[in-house]
Short mmCIF file of C-alpha atoms in Angstrom, two decimals:
data_model
loop_
_atom_site.label_atom_id
_atom_site.label_comp_id
_atom_site.label_asym_id
_atom_site.label_seq_id
_atom_site.Cartn_x
_atom_site.Cartn_y
_atom_site.Cartn_z
CA MET A 22 -17.97 -3.13 -32.84
CA GLY A 23 -17.97 -0.11 -35.17
CA GLU A 24 -16.56 0.59 -38.66
CA HIS A 25 -13.69 -1.67 -39.77
CA PRO A 26 -10.41 -0.26 -40.97
CA SER A 27 -9.26 -1.19 -44.47
CA PRO A 28 -7.28 -4.44 -44.13
CA GLY A 29 -3.53 -4.07 -44.39
CA PRO A 30 -0.95 -6.68 -45.32
CA ALA A 31 -0.77 -8.03 -41.80
CA VAL A 32 -4.55 -8.57 -41.76
CA ALA A 33 -4.61 -10.30 -45.10
CA ALA A 34 -1.87 -12.63 -43.98
CA CYS A 35 -3.54 -13.56 -40.74
CA ALA A 36 -6.29 -16.20 -40.99
CA GLU A 37 -7.17 -15.88 -37.30
CA ALA A 38 -7.85 -12.17 -37.67
CA GLU A 39 -10.13 -12.88 -40.66
CA ARG A 40 -12.16 -15.28 -38.55
CA ILE A 41 -12.62 -12.54 -35.95
CA GLU A 42 -13.85 -10.11 -38.59
CA GLU A 43 -16.33 -12.68 -39.94
CA LEU A 44 -17.88 -12.89 -36.48
CA GLU A 45 -18.17 -9.13 -36.04
CA PRO A 46 -21.53 -8.58 -37.86
CA GLU A 47 -23.20 -10.82 -35.29
CA ALA A 48 -22.05 -8.47 -32.54
CA ASP A 49 -24.71 -5.94 -33.58
CA GLU A 50 -27.42 -8.41 -32.58
CA ARG A 51 -26.04 -8.70 -29.04
CA PRO A 52 -26.23 -6.08 -26.26
CA PRO A 53 -23.10 -3.88 -26.04
CA ALA A 54 -20.32 -5.64 -24.15
CA ALA A 55 -18.08 -4.12 -21.55
CA PRO A 56 -14.59 -3.22 -22.86
CA GLU A 57 -13.05 -6.06 -20.89
CA ASP A 58 -15.62 -8.55 -22.30
CA HIS A 59 -14.85 -7.33 -25.82
CA TRP A 60 -11.15 -8.11 -25.45
CA LYS A 61 -11.99 -11.43 -23.82
CA VAL A 62 -13.95 -12.43 -26.93
CA LEU A 63 -11.00 -11.57 -29.15
CA PHE A 64 -8.56 -13.34 -26.88
CA ASP A 65 -10.71 -16.50 -26.88
CA GLN A 66 -10.55 -16.71 -30.68
CA PHE A 67 -6.85 -17.52 -30.29
CA ASP A 68 -7.35 -19.67 -27.21
CA PRO A 69 -9.93 -22.34 -28.21
CA GLY A 70 -8.80 -24.57 -25.37
CA ASN A 71 -9.59 -21.80 -22.85
CA THR A 72 -6.17 -22.19 -21.21
CA GLY A 73 -5.79 -18.48 -20.42
CA TYR A 74 -2.67 -18.22 -22.62
CA ILE A 75 -1.95 -17.59 -26.31
CA SER A 76 1.32 -17.62 -28.20
CA THR A 77 3.17 -14.36 -28.71
CA GLY A 78 2.89 -14.85 -32.46
CA LYS A 79 -0.90 -14.99 -32.35
CA PHE A 80 -0.87 -12.13 -29.88
CA ARG A 81 1.04 -9.94 -32.35
CA SER A 82 -1.45 -10.89 -35.08
CA LEU A 83 -4.31 -9.78 -32.86
CA LEU A 84 -2.59 -6.45 -32.22
CA GLU A 85 -1.91 -5.88 -35.91
CA SER A 86 -5.48 -6.72 -36.93
CA HIS A 87 -6.92 -4.27 -34.40
CA SER A 88 -4.17 -1.65 -34.35
CA SER A 89 -6.54 1.16 -35.42
CA LYS A 90 -8.68 0.51 -32.33
CA LEU A 91 -5.76 0.67 -29.91
CA ASP A 92 -4.28 3.66 -28.19
CA PRO A 93 -0.71 3.82 -29.59
CA HIS A 94 0.60 3.93 -26.02
CA LYS A 95 -1.23 0.72 -25.17
CA ARG A 96 0.07 -0.98 -28.28
CA GLU A 97 3.65 -0.17 -27.33
CA VAL A 98 3.14 -1.56 -23.84
CA LEU A 99 1.53 -4.73 -25.18
CA LEU A 100 4.38 -5.28 -27.61
CA ALA A 101 6.84 -4.87 -24.74
CA LEU A 102 4.77 -7.38 -22.78
CA ALA A 103 5.04 -9.85 -25.67
CA ASP A 104 8.82 -9.35 -25.83
CA SER A 105 9.15 -10.02 -22.10
CA HIS A 106 7.80 -13.57 -22.26
CA ALA A 107 10.61 -16.01 -22.94
CA ASP A 108 8.20 -18.96 -22.91
CA GLY A 109 6.36 -17.57 -25.95
CA GLN A 110 2.98 -17.22 -24.22
CA ILE A 111 0.84 -14.30 -23.08
CA CYS A 112 -1.43 -14.52 -20.02
CA TYR A 113 -4.95 -13.19 -20.48
CA GLN A 114 -4.90 -11.36 -17.16
CA ASP A 115 -1.76 -9.41 -18.11
CA PHE A 116 -3.38 -8.54 -21.42
CA VAL A 117 -6.73 -7.40 -20.05
CA ASN A 118 -5.14 -5.44 -17.18
CA LEU A 119 -3.37 -3.25 -19.71
CA MET A 120 -6.32 -2.98 -22.10
CA SER A 121 -8.65 -1.90 -19.26
CA ASN A 122 -6.33 0.91 -18.12
CA LYS A 123 -5.34 -0.70 -14.84
CA ARG A 124 -1.80 0.54 -15.35
CA SER A 125 -0.86 4.14 -14.72
CA ASN A 126 0.48 6.51 -17.36
CA SER A 127 4.00 6.10 -15.98
CA PHE A 128 4.06 2.48 -17.22
CA ARG A 129 3.25 3.51 -20.81
CA GLN A 130 5.28 6.70 -20.88
CA ALA A 131 8.45 5.00 -19.66
CA ILE A 132 8.38 2.64 -22.63
CA LEU A 133 7.69 5.51 -25.05
CA GLN A 134 10.70 7.37 -23.64
CA GLY A 135 12.96 4.50 -24.62
CA ASN A 136 13.61 2.83 -21.28
CA ARG A 137 14.97 -0.71 -21.37
CA ARG A 138 12.16 -3.17 -21.95
CA LEU A 139 11.24 -5.83 -19.46
CA CYS A 140 13.97 -8.44 -19.20
CA SER A 141 12.97 -11.88 -20.46
CA LYS A 142 14.42 -13.94 -17.62
CA ALA A 143 13.59 -13.96 -13.93
CA LEU A 144 15.31 -11.31 -11.86
CA LEU A 145 16.90 -13.93 -9.66
CA GLU A 146 18.81 -15.20 -12.71
CA GLU A 147 20.41 -11.81 -13.37
CA LYS A 148 24.19 -11.93 -12.89
CA GLY A 149 26.84 -9.29 -12.33
CA LEU A 150 24.62 -6.84 -10.44
CA ASN A 151 26.17 -4.12 -8.34
CA LEU A 152 25.11 -3.39 -4.76
CA SER A 153 22.37 -0.89 -5.61
CA GLN A 154 20.90 -3.21 -8.24
CA ARG A 155 20.83 -6.10 -5.78
CA LEU A 156 19.10 -3.84 -3.25
CA ILE A 157 16.43 -2.87 -5.78
CA ARG A 158 15.93 -6.52 -6.72
CA HIS A 159 15.66 -7.44 -3.04
CA VAL A 160 13.01 -4.76 -2.46
CA ALA A 161 11.06 -5.98 -5.51
CA TYR A 162 10.94 -9.54 -4.18
CA GLU A 163 10.09 -8.31 -0.68
CA THR A 164 7.00 -6.37 -1.73
CA LEU A 165 5.63 -7.47 -5.12
CA PRO A 166 3.93 -10.84 -5.79
CA ARG A 167 4.00 -10.85 -9.62
CA GLU A 168 7.16 -11.34 -11.68
CA ILE A 169 6.12 -8.87 -14.37
CA ASP A 170 5.69 -6.17 -11.72
CA ARG A 171 9.03 -7.03 -10.16
CA LYS A 172 10.73 -6.78 -13.57
CA TRP A 173 9.13 -3.46 -14.35
CA TYR A 174 10.01 -2.02 -10.96
CA TYR A 175 13.60 -3.21 -11.27
CA ASP A 176 13.95 -1.66 -14.73
CA SER A 177 12.26 1.65 -13.92
CA TYR A 178 13.31 2.52 -10.36
CA THR A 179 15.66 5.52 -10.23
CA CYS A 180 15.63 6.47 -6.53
CA CYS A 181 14.26 9.85 -7.54
CA PRO A 182 12.62 10.82 -5.31
CA PRO A 183 14.14 8.71 -2.51
CA PRO A 184 11.91 7.28 0.26
CA TRP A 185 11.89 10.63 2.03
CA PHE A 186 8.60 10.34 3.92
CA MET A 187 9.41 7.43 6.22
CA ILE A 188 12.97 8.65 6.77
CA THR A 189 11.82 12.18 7.61
CA VAL A 190 9.14 10.96 10.04
CA THR A 191 11.64 8.64 11.72
CA LEU A 192 14.27 11.39 12.12
CA LEU A 193 11.68 13.76 13.59
CA GLU A 194 10.53 11.14 16.07
CA VAL A 195 14.10 10.47 17.18
CA ALA A 196 14.85 14.20 17.42
CA PHE A 197 11.79 14.92 19.58
CA PHE A 198 12.58 11.95 21.79
CA LEU A 199 16.16 13.10 22.37
CA TYR A 200 14.99 16.64 23.10
CA ASN A 201 12.45 15.38 25.65
CA GLY A 202 15.00 13.02 27.13
CA VAL A 203 17.43 15.87 27.75
CA SER A 204 14.77 18.27 29.04
CA LEU A 205 13.22 15.65 31.35
CA ASP A 206 16.57 14.02 32.18
CA GLN A 207 14.92 10.65 31.54
CA PHE A 208 15.07 8.29 28.55
CA VAL A 209 13.51 5.06 29.85
CA LEU A 210 9.75 5.20 30.54
CA GLN A 211 9.62 8.95 29.95
CA VAL A 212 5.87 8.70 30.29
CA THR A 213 6.25 8.30 34.08
CA HIS A 214 7.79 11.77 34.42
CA PRO A 215 5.35 14.27 35.98
CA ARG A 216 6.04 16.88 33.26
CA TYR A 217 5.68 14.48 30.34
CA LEU A 218 2.00 15.16 29.57
CA LYS A 219 2.54 18.91 29.62
CA ASN A 220 4.00 18.67 26.13
CA SER A 221 1.69 20.25 23.54
CA LEU A 222 2.11 17.32 21.14
CA VAL A 223 0.53 14.63 23.35
CA TYR A 224 -3.11 13.72 22.84
CA HIS A 225 -4.93 14.34 26.13
CA PRO A 226 -8.70 13.77 26.58
CA ARG A 227 -9.09 17.13 28.33
CA LEU A 228 -7.48 18.87 25.35
CA ARG A 229 -9.16 16.91 22.56
CA ALA A 230 -10.51 20.14 21.02
CA GLN A 231 -6.94 20.94 19.97
CA ALA A 232 -7.16 19.04 16.70
CA TRP A 233 -3.42 18.87 15.96
CA ARG A 234 -2.94 16.51 18.90
CA TYR A 235 -4.73 13.71 16.98
CA LEU A 236 -1.69 13.66 14.67
CA THR A 237 1.28 15.12 16.54
CA TYR A 238 1.19 12.53 19.31
CA ILE A 239 3.35 10.30 17.06
CA PHE A 240 6.39 12.43 17.97
CA MET A 241 6.08 11.53 21.67
CA HIS A 242 7.04 8.05 22.86
CA ALA A 243 6.67 6.37 26.22
CA GLY A 244 10.40 5.60 26.37
CA ILE A 245 13.35 4.39 24.40
CA GLU A 246 11.94 0.85 24.40
CA HIS A 247 8.77 2.18 22.73
CA LEU A 248 10.61 4.32 20.21
CA GLY A 249 13.15 1.61 19.32
CA LEU A 250 10.70 -0.97 18.02
CA ASN A 251 8.64 1.61 16.12
CA VAL A 252 11.73 3.00 14.41
CA VAL A 253 12.98 -0.47 13.45
CA LEU A 254 9.62 -1.44 11.93
CA GLN A 255 9.28 1.89 10.13
CA LEU A 256 12.67 1.51 8.50
CA LEU A 257 12.56 -2.22 7.74
CA VAL A 258 8.98 -2.26 6.43
CA GLY A 259 8.02 1.33 5.66
CA VAL A 260 11.07 2.32 3.58
CA PRO A 261 10.89 -0.64 1.13
CA LEU A 262 7.14 -0.12 0.75
CA GLU A 263 7.70 3.57 -0.01
CA MET A 264 10.42 2.72 -2.55
CA VAL A 265 7.87 0.62 -4.45
CA HIS A 266 4.55 2.41 -3.93
CA GLY A 267 5.72 5.99 -3.43
CA ALA A 268 5.50 8.53 -0.63
CA THR A 269 1.93 9.57 -1.43
CA ARG A 270 0.37 6.13 -1.05
CA ILE A 271 2.47 4.98 1.89
CA GLY A 272 2.12 8.35 3.60
CA LEU A 273 -1.65 8.10 3.15
CA VAL A 274 -1.79 4.69 4.83
CA TYR A 275 0.54 5.82 7.63
CA VAL A 276 -1.34 9.05 8.40
CA ALA A 277 -4.70 7.29 8.14
CA GLY A 278 -3.47 4.76 10.72
CA VAL A 279 -2.24 7.54 13.01
CA VAL A 280 -5.53 9.45 12.91
CA ALA A 281 -7.60 6.26 13.25
CA GLY A 282 -5.51 5.33 16.29
CA SER A 283 -6.14 8.54 18.22
CA LEU A 284 -9.81 8.62 17.24
CA ALA A 285 -10.23 5.00 18.32
CA VAL A 286 -8.79 5.90 21.73
CA SER A 287 -11.16 8.88 22.02
CA VAL A 288 -14.08 6.49 21.42
CA ALA A 289 -13.04 3.28 23.19
CA ASP A 290 -10.66 4.46 25.95
CA MET A 291 -12.01 7.92 26.62
CA THR A 292 -10.03 8.86 29.72
CA ALA A 293 -6.56 7.90 28.46
CA PRO A 294 -3.90 9.97 26.63
CA VAL A 295 -2.09 8.70 23.51
CA VAL A 296 1.60 8.77 22.56
CA GLY A 297 3.77 7.01 19.97
CA SER A 298 3.63 6.22 16.26
CA SER A 299 2.27 2.71 16.71
CA GLY A 300 -0.98 3.53 14.88
CA GLY A 301 0.88 4.34 11.66
CA VAL A 302 3.48 1.59 12.10
CA TYR A 303 0.87 -1.10 12.72
CA ALA A 304 -1.10 0.09 9.67
CA LEU A 305 1.93 -0.45 7.40
CA VAL A 306 3.10 -3.71 8.96
CA SER A 307 -0.35 -5.30 9.08
CA ALA A 308 -1.01 -4.30 5.45
CA HIS A 309 2.32 -5.81 4.40
CA LEU A 310 1.75 -9.05 6.31
CA ALA A 311 -1.81 -9.36 4.97
CA ASN A 312 -0.54 -8.79 1.43
CA ILE A 313 2.02 -11.57 1.86
CA VAL A 314 -0.62 -14.00 3.16
CA MET A 315 -3.08 -13.14 0.37
CA ASN A 316 -0.36 -13.63 -2.29
CA TRP A 317 1.55 -16.40 -0.56
CA SER A 318 2.49 -18.41 -3.67
CA GLY A 319 3.57 -15.31 -5.59
CA MET A 320 5.70 -13.72 -2.86
CA LYS A 321 9.28 -14.91 -3.30
CA CYS A 322 10.94 -13.22 -0.31
CA GLN A 323 13.31 -15.55 1.55
CA PHE A 324 12.28 -17.20 4.83
CA LYS A 325 8.88 -15.52 4.63
CA LEU A 326 7.25 -17.81 7.20
CA LEU A 327 10.02 -17.27 9.73
CA ARG A 328 10.09 -13.52 9.13
CA MET A 329 6.32 -13.25 9.48
CA ALA A 330 6.55 -15.12 12.78
CA VAL A 331 9.29 -12.76 14.02
CA ALA A 332 7.28 -9.69 12.96
CA LEU A 333 4.16 -10.97 14.71
CA ILE A 334 6.15 -11.76 17.87
CA CYS A 335 7.67 -8.26 17.92
CA MET A 336 4.27 -6.64 17.36
CA SER A 337 2.73 -8.80 20.08
CA MET A 338 5.48 -7.89 22.55
CA GLU A 339 5.04 -4.19 21.82
CA PHE A 340 1.26 -4.50 22.15
CA GLY A 341 1.66 -6.44 25.41
CA ARG A 342 3.98 -3.73 26.75
CA ALA A 343 1.35 -1.10 25.90
CA VAL A 344 -1.42 -3.07 27.61
CA TRP A 345 0.73 -3.59 30.73
CA LEU A 346 1.62 0.09 30.87
CA ARG A 347 -2.00 1.18 30.43
CA PHE A 348 -3.15 -0.73 33.52
CA HIS A 349 -0.01 -0.15 35.59
CA PRO A 350 -0.58 2.31 38.48
CA SER A 351 -0.04 5.79 37.14
CA ALA A 352 2.79 7.97 38.34
CA TYR A 353 0.50 11.00 38.24
CA PRO A 354 -3.02 9.95 39.31
CA PRO A 355 -5.82 10.39 38.47
CA CYS A 356 -4.55 10.47 34.84
CA PRO A 357 -3.89 6.93 33.54
CA HIS A 358 -0.96 5.88 31.40
CA PRO A 359 -1.31 6.07 27.57
CA SER A 360 -3.81 3.83 25.83
CA PHE A 361 -3.04 0.78 23.69
CA VAL A 362 -6.15 1.13 21.50
CA ALA A 363 -4.24 3.16 18.89
CA HIS A 364 -2.46 -0.06 17.88
CA LEU A 365 -5.82 -1.65 17.03
CA GLY A 366 -6.91 1.39 15.02
CA GLY A 367 -3.74 1.10 12.97
CA VAL A 368 -4.31 -2.60 12.30
CA ALA A 369 -7.87 -1.90 11.12
CA VAL A 370 -6.56 0.65 8.59
CA GLY A 371 -3.80 -1.70 7.46
CA ILE A 372 -6.04 -4.65 6.63
CA THR A 373 -8.51 -2.44 4.73
CA LEU A 374 -7.06 0.65 3.03
CA GLY A 375 -3.49 -0.61 3.31
CA VAL A 376 -4.12 -3.94 1.60
CA VAL A 377 -5.86 -2.27 -1.35
CA VAL A 378 -2.90 0.10 -1.80
CA LEU A 379 -0.28 -2.66 -1.66
CA ARG A 380 -2.17 -4.96 -4.02
CA ASN A 381 -2.40 -2.34 -6.76
CA TYR A 382 1.14 -1.50 -7.74
CA GLU A 383 1.17 1.10 -10.56
CA GLN A 384 -2.61 0.79 -10.90
CA ARG A 385 -5.15 3.51 -10.31
CA LEU A 386 -6.83 3.22 -6.93
CA GLN A 387 -9.87 5.13 -8.14
CA ASP A 388 -10.65 2.22 -10.48
CA GLN A 389 -10.85 -0.26 -7.58
CA SER A 390 -14.29 -0.67 -6.05
CA LEU A 391 -12.80 -1.98 -2.77
CA TRP A 392 -10.83 1.25 -2.46
CA TRP A 393 -14.00 3.35 -2.45
CA ILE A 394 -15.76 0.96 -0.07
CA PHE A 395 -12.93 1.23 2.49
CA VAL A 396 -12.60 4.99 1.98
CA ALA A 397 -16.33 5.32 2.70
CA MET A 398 -15.97 3.14 5.82
CA TYR A 399 -13.02 5.20 7.03
CA THR A 400 -14.88 8.47 6.39
CA ILE A 401 -17.94 7.23 8.29
CA PHE A 402 -15.73 6.22 11.23
CA VAL A 403 -14.01 9.62 11.30
CA LEU A 404 -17.34 11.48 11.21
CA PHE A 405 -18.73 9.21 13.91
CA ALA A 406 -15.67 9.81 16.10
CA VAL A 407 -15.89 13.59 15.60
CA PHE A 408 -19.53 13.67 16.71
CA TRP A 409 -18.70 11.28 19.56
CA ASN A 410 -16.03 13.67 20.79
CA ILE A 411 -18.40 16.63 20.57
CA PHE A 412 -21.41 15.10 22.34
CA ALA A 413 -20.63 11.81 24.09
CA TYR A 414 -18.25 13.12 26.74
CA THR A 415 -20.91 15.51 28.00
CA LEU A 416 -23.82 13.07 27.75
CA LEU A 417 -21.94 10.31 29.56
CA ASP A 418 -20.77 12.73 32.25
CA LEU A 419 -17.32 11.16 32.40
CA LYS A 420 -14.80 12.15 35.03
CA LEU A 421 -11.85 13.06 32.92
CA PRO A 422 -8.37 13.50 34.36
CA PRO A 423 -7.41 17.12 35.03
CA PRO A 424 -5.52 18.99 32.31
CA PRO A 425 -1.74 18.55 32.54
#
């Protein structure tokens, strides 16, 4: 394990630390251990019963005896972690997560800058909170399964920047819908208007070479009934997720769902156009629901079973509406109504990329092997869809609807 520092007073006073040092010469006879295994060995010296917990007093002794081998930033975070445990015990998983760099720099830097340390009692026991503090606490319990993450989020959230991505996308969708409603003089089932598909934002199979349409179709909705549910889900689910995970991560999941939705249509429903933001919305909602199911015991949001049932019913109704509309006789044959396959593309992104993002709050995605596996799968699908769009339409000799 390398050269030992000269023992200080804390080391001399700590019998447990001396026992660790006595074992160290034997380490040279063993193959080099991974960093996480090294800290596990040290942790086990203080946890002979293999309970997964040690007292905060022993934990501090371990830190003092190995302080020269610790990044000062890590040591500060670990001390704050020890202070946050009112029951006097430290969980091994919390310890090794920090020692193996699974936290981002923002977690360490915030403590170094003097922010209030993690509160020792559960957030639900906090009294005298104002409205904004209660909102932040509510968002923490809605989205995060671990109490230590909820405490850190509650202490560190500043609403700077605000959840601008989901709000901006929602406002743009509403603005485009109102503009189209006025220009077409129709707000319900706009998609049945003969001039609807002439809009340059809609994905149309005849115009699939215009690459922007694979993304801009989210600003066109079939009608107010289509827009309404998407907007509600974006605001109720997307905004809290963005408050916790940030615009970059949530925007990535949303845009990935949107692009996967249009590409899925171009592969599986080749003659149909695409409109609506359901691909992105379903990516976020399915990721959130999957995260709740996978962390069921840790998620403390109220009425979670009832709310999951309501969310699934709403999504099913919207999906059923899309399926009905797709096979309903078109108002402008031979072009069919918009496809429903984009919803399925969004769900696929949500339960893969989306789940990895939501399960790794304040942790680096590039350190997660599942992240790279799903990124590779998504990249392969995109490349496959691109080549499909270039060659398959010609080889299959499809009769595509005429351009709008």
